[in-house]
CSV table of C-alpha atoms in Angstrom, one decimal:
chain,number,residue,atom,x,y,z
A,1,MET,CA,54.9,10.5,122.7
A,2,MET,CA,53.9,8.4,119.6
A,3,ILE,CA,54.3,10.0,116.1
A,4,LYS,CA,52.1,8.7,113.4
A,5,LYS,CA,53.7,8.0,110.0
A,6,ASP,CA,50.6,8.9,108.0
A,7,PRO,CA,48.2,11.3,109.9
A,8,PRO,CA,44.8,11.7,108.3
A,9,LEU,CA,44.6,14.8,106.1
A,10,ASP,CA,41.6,17.1,105.4
A,11,GLN,CA,40.8,18.6,101.9
A,12,THR,CA,43.2,21.5,102.5
A,13,GLY,CA,46.1,19.2,102.9
A,14,GLY,CA,46.8,20.0,106.6
A,15,PRO,CA,46.5,17.6,109.5
A,16,LYS,CA,42.9,16.7,110.3
A,17,ASP,CA,41.6,17.8,113.8
A,18,LYS,CA,38.7,15.5,114.8
A,19,LYS,CA,37.7,17.8,117.7
A,20,LYS,CA,37.0,20.9,115.6
A,21,GLU,CA,33.5,21.6,114.5
A,22,PRO,CA,33.0,22.8,110.9
A,23,ARG,CA,32.8,26.6,110.5
A,24,LYS,CA,29.3,28.0,109.9
A,25,PRO,CA,28.8,30.1,106.8
A,26,PRO,CA,28.6,33.9,107.3
A,27,SER,CA,25.1,35.2,107.8
A,28,PRO,CA,23.7,36.9,104.7
A,29,ASP,CA,23.9,40.7,104.5
A,30,ARG,CA,20.4,41.6,103.5
A,31,ALA,CA,21.0,45.4,103.5
A,32,TRP,CA,23.5,45.3,100.5
A,33,ASN,CA,20.8,45.7,97.9
A,34,THR,CA,18.3,48.1,99.5
A,35,ALA,CA,19.8,51.2,97.8
A,36,LEU,CA,18.5,50.4,94.2
A,37,SER,CA,15.1,49.4,93.1
A,38,ALA,CA,14.6,46.6,90.6
A,39,ALA,CA,13.2,48.8,87.8
A,40,GLN,CA,14.9,52.1,87.3
A,41,GLY,CA,13.3,54.8,85.2
A,42,ASP,CA,11.2,53.9,82.2
A,43,ALA,CA,13.1,50.7,81.2
A,44,GLN,CA,10.1,48.5,82.0
A,45,SER,CA,7.7,50.5,79.9
A,46,TRP,CA,9.6,50.2,76.6
A,47,ILE,CA,10.1,46.5,77.2
A,48,ASN,CA,6.4,46.1,77.7
A,49,GLU,CA,5.7,48.0,74.5
A,50,LEU,CA,8.0,45.7,72.5
A,51,ALA,CA,6.3,42.7,74.0
A,52,LYS,CA,2.8,43.9,72.9
A,53,GLN,CA,3.9,44.4,69.2
A,54,ALA,CA,2.3,42.0,66.7
A,55,ASP,CA,5.4,41.3,64.7
A,56,ALA,CA,7.6,39.3,67.0
A,57,ARG,CA,10.7,39.3,64.6
A,58,SER,CA,10.8,43.1,64.3
A,59,SER,CA,10.3,43.6,68.0
A,60,PHE,CA,13.1,41.1,68.7
A,61,ASN,CA,15.4,42.9,66.3
A,62,GLU,CA,14.5,46.3,67.8
A,63,LEU,CA,15.3,44.9,71.3
A,64,LEU,CA,18.7,43.7,70.1
A,65,ASP,CA,19.5,47.0,68.5
A,66,THR,CA,18.7,48.9,71.8
A,67,PRO,CA,21.8,50.0,73.6
A,68,ILE,CA,21.8,49.2,77.3
A,69,ASP,CA,24.0,50.9,79.8
A,70,PHE,CA,24.9,48.2,82.3
A,71,SER,CA,27.1,50.6,84.4
A,72,ASN,CA,23.9,51.5,86.3
A,73,PHE,CA,23.7,47.9,87.6
A,74,ILE,CA,27.3,47.6,88.9
């Protein structure tokens, strides 16, 4: 049996096996986000009202002053 001094290494640092095929990525799980809809409650309506206002600066400030509970999206 012949031992190589410097066997080729892959990116993980282990010995490279030329016969192995690369692993395929896992198939996407499309059912993970079916429980929640994109727009919950009346959030979209108040954003639309702010967008329709004539004074852009006041509507922007009002939007920044609006508390948003992000725990619903976790």
